CSV table of N, CA and C in Angstrom, one decimal:
chain,number,residue,atom,x,y,z
A,804,MET,N,10.5,9.0,-6.2
A,804,MET,CA,10.2,7.2,-5.9
A,804,MET,C,10.3,6.4,-6.3
A,805,GLN,N,10.9,5.0,-5.9
A,805,GLN,CA,11.7,4.3,-6.6
A,805,GLN,C,10.6,3.0,-6.1
A,806,GLY,N,11.2,1.8,-6.8
A,806,GLY,CA,10.7,0.6,-6.7
A,806,GLY,C,9.3,0.5,-6.9
A,807,TYR,N,8.3,-0.7,-6.1
A,807,TYR,CA,7.2,-1.3,-7.4
A,807,TYR,C,6.3,-1.7,-5.8
A,808,ILE,N,5.5,-1.7,-6.2
A,808,ILE,CA,4.3,-2.2,-5.3
A,808,ILE,C,3.2,-3.5,-5.7
A,809,LYS,N,3.2,-4.6,-5.0
A,809,LYS,CA,2.3,-5.7,-5.8
A,809,LYS,C,0.8,-5.3,-6.0
A,810,THR,N,0.2,-5.7,-6.6
A,810,THR,CA,-1.7,-6.2,-6.6
A,810,THR,C,-1.5,-6.9,-7.0
A,811,HIS,N,-2.9,-7.7,-6.0
A,811,HIS,CA,-3.8,-9.1,-5.8
A,811,HIS,C,-4.5,-8.6,-7.4
A,812,ARG,N,-4.8,-10.5,-7.9
A,812,ARG,CA,-5.4,-10.4,-8.5
A,812,ARG,C,-7.2,-10.1,-8.0
A,813,GLN,N,-7.4,-10.0,-6.8
A,813,GLN,CA,-8.7,-9.9,-6.5
A,813,GLN,C,-8.8,-8.7,-6.6
A,814,LEU,N,-8.4,-7.8,-7.1
A,814,LEU,CA,-9.0,-6.2,-7.2
A,814,LEU,C,-10.0,-6.7,-8.4
A,815,LEU,N,-9.7,-7.0,-9.5
A,815,LEU,CA,-10.6,-7.3,-10.5
A,815,LEU,C,-12.1,-7.8,-10.1
A,816,GLY,N,-12.2,-8.5,-8.9
A,816,GLY,CA,-13.8,-8.2,-7.7
A,816,GLY,C,-14.0,-7.4,-7.6
A,817,SER,N,-13.1,-6.4,-6.8
A,817,SER,CA,-13.1,-5.4,-5.6
A,817,SER,C,-14.5,-4.5,-6.5
A,818,PRO,N,-14.9,-4.0,-5.6
A,818,PRO,CA,-16.1,-2.6,-6.0
A,818,PRO,C,-15.1,-1.1,-6.2
A,819,VAL,N,-13.8,-1.7,-5.9
A,819,VAL,CA,-12.9,-0.5,-6.1
A,819,VAL,C,-12.8,-0.5,-7.5
A,820,PHE,N,-12.4,-1.5,-8.4
A,820,PHE,CA,-12.5,-2.1,-9.7
A,820,PHE,C,-13.5,-1.3,-10.6
A,821,ASP,N,-15.1,-1.4,-10.3
A,821,ASP,CA,-15.5,-1.1,-10.9
A,821,ASP,C,-15.8,0.1,-11.3
A,822,ASN,N,-15.2,1.6,-10.6
A,822,ASN,CA,-15.2,3.1,-10.0
A,822,ASN,C,-13.9,3.1,-10.8
A,823,PRO,N,-13.7,3.7,-12.9
A,823,PRO,CA,-12.3,4.4,-12.5
A,823,PRO,C,-11.7,5.6,-11.8
A,824,GLU,N,-12.7,5.8,-11.5
A,824,GLU,CA,-11.8,7.1,-10.3
A,824,GLU,C,-11.5,6.4,-8.9
A,825,LEU,N,-12.4,6.2,-8.4
A,825,LEU,CA,-11.7,5.2,-7.2
A,825,LEU,C,-10.2,4.3,-7.0
A,826,LEU,N,-10.5,3.6,-8.5
A,826,LEU,CA,-9.1,2.9,-9.0
A,826,LEU,C,-8.0,3.5,-8.6
A,827,LYS,N,-8.7,4.6,-9.3
A,827,LYS,CA,-7.0,5.5,-9.8
A,827,LYS,C,-6.9,6.1,-8.1
A,828,VAL,N,-7.6,6.4,-7.4
A,828,VAL,CA,-7.4,7.1,-6.0
A,828,VAL,C,-6.6,6.0,-5.4
A,829,TRP,N,-6.8,4.8,-5.7
A,829,TRP,CA,-6.6,3.6,-4.6
A,829,TRP,C,-5.0,3.2,-5.4
A,830,ILE,N,-5.1,3.2,-6.5
A,830,ILE,CA,-3.3,3.0,-7.0
A,830,ILE,C,-2.9,4.0,-6.4
A,831,TRP,N,-3.1,5.1,-6.9
A,831,TRP,CA,-2.0,6.4,-5.8
A,831,TRP,C,-1.9,6.2,-4.5
A,832,CYS,N,-3.1,5.6,-3.6
A,832,CYS,CA,-2.4,5.6,-1.9
A,832,CYS,C,-1.9,5.0,-1.9
A,833,LEU,N,-1.6,3.4,-2.5
A,833,LEU,CA,-1.0,2.2,-2.4
A,833,LEU,C,1.1,2.4,-2.8
A,834,LEU,N,0.7,3.4,-4.3
A,834,LEU,CA,1.7,3.9,-4.6
A,834,LEU,C,2.8,5.2,-3.6
A,835,LYS,N,1.8,6.1,-2.8
A,835,LYS,CA,2.3,7.0,-1.9
A,835,LYS,C,2.4,6.2,-0.6
A,836,ALA,N,2.0,4.9,-0.4
A,836,ALA,CA,2.7,4.4,0.9
A,836,ALA,C,4.1,4.5,0.7
A,837,SER,N,4.5,4.4,1.9
A,837,SER,CA,6.2,4.2,2.6
A,837,SER,C,6.2,3.0,3.0
A,838,HIS,N,7.6,1.9,2.0
A,838,HIS,CA,7.8,0.7,2.1
A,838,HIS,C,8.7,0.0,3.1
A,839,LYS,N,8.7,1.3,4.3
A,839,LYS,CA,9.5,1.2,5.4
A,839,LYS,C,9.5,2.4,6.5
A,840,GLU,N,10.0,1.8,7.6
A,840,GLU,CA,9.7,3.0,9.1
A,840,GLU,C,10.7,4.0,8.4
A,841,HIS,N,9.9,5.3,8.6
A,841,HIS,CA,10.8,6.6,8.8
A,841,HIS,C,10.0,7.9,9.2
A,842,ILE,N,10.8,8.6,9.7
A,842,ILE,CA,10.5,9.4,10.4
A,842,ILE,C,10.5,11.2,8.7
A,843,GLN,N,9.3,11.7,8.4
A,843,GLN,CA,9.1,12.5,7.6
A,843,GLN,C,8.7,14.0,8.4
A,844,LEU,N,9.4,14.9,7.7
A,844,LEU,CA,8.8,16.3,8.1
A,844,LEU,C,7.5,17.1,7.5
A,845,VAL,N,6.7,17.4,8.0
A,845,VAL,CA,6.2,18.1,8.0
A,845,VAL,C,5.4,19.7,8.1
A,846,GLY,N,6.3,20.1,7.5
A,846,GLY,CA,5.8,21.8,8.0
A,846,GLY,C,7.4,21.6,9.1
A,847,LEU,N,7.1,22.0,9.9
A,847,LEU,CA,8.1,22.1,11.1
A,847,LEU,C,8.3,20.4,11.9
A,848,GLN,N,7.2,20.0,12.0
A,848,GLN,CA,7.1,19.0,12.6
A,848,GLN,C,7.2,17.5,12.3
A,849,GLU,N,7.7,16.7,12.6
A,849,GLU,CA,7.9,15.4,12.6
A,849,GLU,C,6.8,14.4,12.6
A,850,GLN,N,6.9,13.6,11.6
A,850,GLN,CA,6.0,12.6,12.1
A,850,GLN,C,6.8,11.3,11.3
A,851,LEU,N,6.7,10.2,12.3
A,851,LEU,CA,6.7,9.0,12.2
A,851,LEU,C,6.1,8.1,11.4
A,852,LEU,N,6.6,7.7,9.7
A,852,LEU,CA,5.8,7.2,9.2
A,852,LEU,C,6.2,5.2,9.3
A,853,LEU,N,4.8,4.5,9.5
A,853,LEU,CA,5.0,3.1,9.0
A,853,LEU,C,4.8,2.4,7.7
A,854,PRO,N,5.1,1.4,7.7
A,854,PRO,CA,5.0,1.0,6.6
A,854,PRO,C,3.6,1.0,6.2
A,855,GLY,N,3.2,1.3,4.7
A,855,GLY,CA,2.0,1.1,4.4
A,855,GLY,C,1.1,2.5,4.7
A,856,GLN,N,2.2,3.9,5.4
A,856,GLN,CA,1.4,4.9,5.8
A,856,GLN,C,2.1,6.0,4.9
A,857,PHE,N,1.5,7.2,4.5
A,857,PHE,CA,1.7,8.5,4.0
A,857,PHE,C,0.5,9.5,4.5
A,858,ILE,N,1.8,10.7,4.2
A,858,ILE,CA,1.3,11.7,4.3
A,858,ILE,C,0.2,12.6,3.4
A,859,PHE,N,-1.2,12.9,3.9
A,859,PHE,CA,-2.2,13.0,2.7
A,859,PHE,C,-3.1,14.9,3.0
A,860,GLY,N,-2.7,15.0,2.4
A,860,GLY,CA,-3.6,16.5,1.9
A,860,GLY,C,-4.3,16.5,0.8
A,861,ARG,N,-5.3,17.3,0.6
A,861,ARG,CA,-6.5,17.2,-0.3
A,861,ARG,C,-5.8,18.0,-1.4
A,862,ILE,N,-5.2,19.3,-0.8
A,862,ILE,CA,-5.1,20.1,-2.3
A,862,ILE,C,-3.5,19.8,-2.6
A,863,LYS,N,-3.1,19.1,-2.3
A,863,LYS,CA,-1.4,18.1,-2.8
A,863,LYS,C,-2.2,16.9,-4.0
A,864,ALA,N,-2.7,16.3,-3.0
A,864,ALA,CA,-3.7,15.1,-4.1
A,864,ALA,C,-4.4,15.8,-5.0
A,865,ALA,N,-5.5,16.0,-5.2
A,865,ALA,CA,-5.7,17.4,-6.5
A,865,ALA,C,-5.0,17.7,-7.2
A,866,GLN,N,-4.1,18.3,-7.4
A,866,GLN,CA,-2.9,18.3,-7.9
A,866,GLN,C,-2.6,17.4,-8.9
A,867,GLU,N,-2.4,16.0,-8.1
A,867,GLU,CA,-1.0,15.0,-8.5
A,867,GLU,C,-2.2,14.3,-9.0
A,868,LEU,N,-3.6,13.9,-8.8
A,868,LEU,CA,-4.6,13.2,-9.2
A,868,LEU,C,-5.1,13.8,-10.7
A,869,ASN,N,-5.3,15.1,-10.4
A,869,ASN,CA,-6.2,16.0,-11.2
A,869,ASN,C,-7.7,15.7,-11.7
A,870,LEU,N,-8.3,16.1,-10.0
A,870,LEU,CA,-9.8,16.1,-9.8
A,870,LEU,C,-9.5,17.0,-8.6
A,871,SER,N,-10.8,17.2,-8.7
A,871,SER,CA,-11.0,18.5,-7.4
A,871,SER,C,-10.9,18.0,-6.1
A,872,GLU,N,-10.7,19.1,-5.3
A,872,GLU,CA,-10.5,18.4,-3.7
A,872,GLU,C,-11.8,17.7,-2.5
A,873,SER,N,-12.8,18.3,-3.8
A,873,SER,CA,-13.9,17.7,-3.3
A,873,SER,C,-14.5,16.1,-3.4
A,874,LYS,N,-13.4,16.0,-4.9
A,874,LYS,CA,-14.0,14.9,-5.8
A,874,LYS,C,-12.8,13.9,-4.3
A,875,ILE,N,-11.7,14.0,-4.0
A,875,ILE,CA,-10.7,13.6,-3.8
A,875,ILE,C,-11.5,13.5,-2.1
A,876,PHE,N,-11.7,14.5,-1.3
A,876,PHE,CA,-12.5,14.0,0.0
A,876,PHE,C,-13.4,13.0,-0.5
A,877,ARG,N,-13.8,12.9,-1.0
A,877,ARG,CA,-15.2,11.9,-1.4
A,877,ARG,C,-14.8,10.8,-1.5
A,878,LEU,N,-13.8,10.5,-2.6
A,878,LEU,CA,-13.6,9.1,-2.8
A,878,LEU,C,-12.5,8.3,-1.5
A,879,ILE,N,-11.5,9.4,-1.0
A,879,ILE,CA,-10.9,8.8,0.2
A,879,ILE,C,-11.7,8.3,1.9
A,880,LYS,N,-12.4,9.2,2.0
A,880,LYS,CA,-13.8,8.7,2.3
A,880,LYS,C,-14.3,7.2,1.8
A,881,LYS,N,-14.8,7.1,0.7
A,881,LYS,CA,-15.1,6.4,0.3
A,881,LYS,C,-14.5,5.0,0.8
A,882,LEU,N,-13.1,4.7,0.7
A,882,LEU,CA,-12.0,3.8,0.4
A,882,LEU,C,-12.1,3.3,2.3
A,883,GLU,N,-12.4,4.8,2.9
A,883,GLU,CA,-11.9,4.8,4.2
A,883,GLU,C,-13.4,3.5,4.8
A,884,LYS,N,-14.6,3.8,4.3
A,884,LYS,CA,-15.6,3.7,4.6
A,884,LYS,C,-15.6,2.2,4.2
A,885,MET,N,-14.8,1.6,3.1
A,885,MET,CA,-14.7,0.4,2.8
A,885,MET,C,-13.6,-0.4,3.2
A,886,GLN,N,-13.1,0.3,4.4
A,886,GLN,CA,-11.9,-0.4,5.1
A,886,GLN,C,-11.2,-1.0,4.5
A,887,ASN,N,-10.6,0.6,2.9
A,887,ASN,CA,-9.4,-0.3,2.8
A,887,ASN,C,-7.9,0.6,3.0
A,888,ILE,N,-8.3,1.8,3.9
A,888,ILE,CA,-7.5,2.9,4.7
A,888,ILE,C,-8.4,3.1,5.9
A,889,HIS,N,-7.4,3.5,6.7
A,889,HIS,CA,-7.7,4.2,8.1
A,889,HIS,C,-7.2,5.6,7.8
A,890,ILE,N,-7.6,6.5,8.5
A,890,ILE,CA,-7.5,8.3,8.7
A,890,ILE,C,-7.3,8.6,9.8
A,891,LYS,N,-5.8,9.0,9.7
A,891,LYS,CA,-5.9,10.1,11.6
A,891,LYS,C,-5.5,11.2,10.9
A,892,SER,N,-6.0,12.0,11.4
A,892,SER,CA,-5.9,13.3,11.0
A,892,SER,C,-5.7,14.6,12.5
A,893,ASN,N,-5.2,15.6,11.7
A,893,ASN,CA,-5.3,16.8,13.0
A,893,ASN,C,-5.5,18.1,12.4
A,894,ASN,N,-5.2,19.3,12.6
A,894,ASN,CA,-5.4,20.3,11.9
A,894,ASN,C,-4.7,20.5,10.8
A,895,LYS,N,-3.7,20.1,10.7
A,895,LYS,CA,-2.6,20.3,9.5
A,895,LYS,C,-2.9,19.2,8.6
A,896,TYR,N,-2.7,18.5,8.7
A,896,TYR,CA,-3.0,17.1,7.4
A,896,TYR,C,-3.0,15.6,7.8
A,897,SER,N,-3.4,15.0,7.2
A,897,SER,CA,-3.3,13.3,7.4
A,897,SER,C,-2.7,12.5,7.5
A,898,VAL,N,-2.2,11.0,8.4
A,898,VAL,CA,-1.7,10.3,8.0
A,898,VAL,C,-2.7,9.0,7.7
A,899,ILE,N,-2.7,8.6,6.2
A,899,ILE,CA,-3.5,7.6,5.4
A,899,ILE,C,-2.6,5.9,6.0
A,900,THR,N,-3.6,5.3,6.2
A,900,THR,CA,-2.7,4.0,6.6
A,900,THR,C,-3.4,3.1,6.1
A,901,ILE,N,-2.7,2.0,4.8
A,901,ILE,CA,-3.4,0.9,3.6
A,901,ILE,C,-3.6,0.1,4.8
A,902,VAL,N,-5.1,-0.1,4.9
A,902,VAL,CA,-5.2,-1.5,5.8
A,902,VAL,C,-4.8,-2.8,5.3
A,903,ASN,N,-3.9,-3.6,6.2
A,903,ASN,CA,-3.5,-5.1,5.6
A,903,ASN,C,-2.3,-4.6,4.5
A,904,TRP,N,-1.5,-4.0,4.8
A,904,TRP,CA,-0.4,-3.4,3.8
A,904,TRP,C,0.6,-4.5,3.9
A,905,GLY,N,0.9,-5.1,4.9
A,905,GLY,CA,1.8,-6.2,5.1
A,905,GLY,C,1.5,-7.8,4.4
A,906,LEU,N,0.1,-7.6,4.8
A,906,LEU,CA,-0.3,-8.9,3.7
A,906,LEU,C,-0.4,-8.6,2.5
A,907,TYR,N,-0.9,-7.5,2.0
A,907,TYR,CA,-0.5,-7.2,0.3
A,907,TYR,C,0.6,-6.8,-0.1
A,908,GLN,N,1.6,-6.8,0.2
A,908,GLN,CA,2.9,-6.1,0.2
A,908,GLN,C,4.2,-7.2,0.3
A,909,GLY,N,3.4,-8.5,1.2
A,909,GLY,CA,4.0,-9.3,1.4
A,909,GLY,C,5.5,-9.0,2.0
A,910,ASN,N,5.6,-8.3,3.0
A,910,ASN,CA,6.9,-7.6,3.4
A,910,ASN,C,7.1,-8.4,4.4
A,911,GLY,N,8.9,-8.0,4.7
A,911,GLY,CA,9.5,-7.8,6.0
A,911,GLY,C,10.1,-10.0,5.9
A,912,MET,N,9.7,-10.2,7.2
A,912,MET,CA,10.2,-11.9,7.4
A,912,MET,C,9.1,-12.7,6.6
A,913,GLU,N,8.3,-12.4,6.9
A,913,GLU,CA,7.3,-13.4,5.6
A,913,GLU,C,7.2,-13.6,4.7
A,914,SER,N,7.6,-13.1,3.8
A,914,SER,CA,8.1,-12.7,2.2
A,914,SER,C,9.6,-13.6,2.5
A,915,GLU,N,10.9,-13.0,3.5
A,915,GLU,CA,11.8,-13.8,3.0
A,915,GLU,C,11.5,-15.1,3.4
A,916,GLN,N,10.7,-15.2,4.8
A,916,GLN,CA,10.9,-17.0,4.5
A,916,GLN,C,10.4,-17.4,3.8
A,917,GLN,N,9.4,-17.3,3.0
A,917,GLN,CA,8.4,-17.5,2.6
A,917,GLN,C,9.6,-18.3,0.9
A,918,THR,N,10.2,-17.6,0.6
A,918,THR,CA,11.2,-17.5,-0.1
A,918,THR,C,12.3,-18.3,-0.3
A,919,GLU,N,12.6,-18.9,1.3
A,919,GLU,CA,13.6,-19.7,1.5
A,919,GLU,C,13.2,-20.5,1.9
A,920,GLN,N,12.0,-20.2,2.0
A,920,GLN,CA,11.5,-21.7,2.2
A,920,GLN,C,10.8,-22.5,0.6
A,921,GLN,N,10.6,-21.8,-0.3
A,921,GLN,CA,10.3,-22.5,-2.1
A,921,GLN,C,11.8,-23.0,-2.6
A,922,MET,N,12.8,-21.5,-1.4
A,922,MET,CA,14.1,-22.4,-2.3
A,922,MET,C,15.2,-23.7,-1.9
A,923,ASN,N,14.7,-24.0,-0.4
A,923,ASN,CA,14.7,-25.2,0.4
A,923,ASN,C,13.8,-26.3,-0.1
A,924,ASN,N,12.9,-26.3,-0.7
A,924,ASN,CA,11.9,-26.8,-1.7
A,924,ASN,C,12.5,-27.3,-3.0
A,925,LYS,N,13.0,-26.5,-3.3
A,925,LYS,CA,13.2,-27.0,-4.7
A,925,LYS,C,14.8,-27.7,-4.7
A,926,ARG,N,15.2,-27.5,-3.4
A,926,ARG,CA,16.9,-27.7,-2.9
A,926,ARG,C,16.3,-29.6,-2.9
A,927,THR,N,15.5,-29.5,-2.1
A,927,THR,CA,15.1,-30.7,-1.7
A,927,THR,C,14.7,-31.9,-2.5
A,928,THR,N,13.6,-31.3,-3.5
A,928,THR,CA,13.5,-32.2,-4.5
A,928,THR,C,14.6,-32.6,-5.8
A,929,ASN,N,15.4,-31.5,-6.2
A,929,ASN,CA,16.5,-31.4,-7.0
A,929,ASN,C,17.5,-32.8,-6.0
A,930,GLU,N,17.3,-32.7,-4.9
A,930,GLU,CA,18.4,-33.8,-4.0
A,930,GLU,C,17.4,-35.4,-4.4
A,931,GLN,N,16.7,-35.0,-4.2
A,931,GLN,CA,15.7,-36.6,-3.9
A,931,GLN,C,15.8,-37.4,-5.3
A,932,GLN,N,15.6,-36.3,-6.7
A,932,GLN,CA,15.6,-36.9,-8.1
A,932,GLN,C,16.8,-37.2,-8.2
A,933,MET,N,17.8,-36.5,-7.7
A,933,MET,CA,19.5,-37.2,-8.3
A,933,MET,C,19.7,-38.6,-7.4
A,934,ASN,N,19.0,-38.7,-6.1
A,934,ASN,CA,19.3,-39.3,-5.5
A,934,ASN,C,18.8,-41.2,-6.1
A,935,THR,N,17.5,-40.3,-6.4
A,935,THR,CA,16.7,-41.7,-7.1
A,935,THR,C,17.2,-42.3,-8.3
A,936,ASN,N,17.8,-41.3,-9.5
A,936,ASN,CA,18.5,-41.8,-10.5
A,936,ASN,C,20.0,-42.6,-10.5
């Protein structure tokens, strides 16, 4: 995997921050989440993943996070109860969705429009200063 994620300083005031294992699982979820829409093959089944979603399995998560499967399950359920994530399960795997992913990560048009607006504002300010001088 490549790229980066954004984390907001609000995390410091979150109950997630107060629990090291919960924080570890939350950051792991953010890092696992897809940044763009794509189809992922799970066994022989195709699963469409939207930005902010990923395929979750307790066994794999336990291996990656070096925690027990039961601990992973409790922590994931805690994140769901806190409304940080939404879980949709079937008999093979779960799709986890990060709630407010686009808002947190500044994806898509909102981010591009904000960057363009900032550039336009800076250009206008510079032109006004040159005209004044």
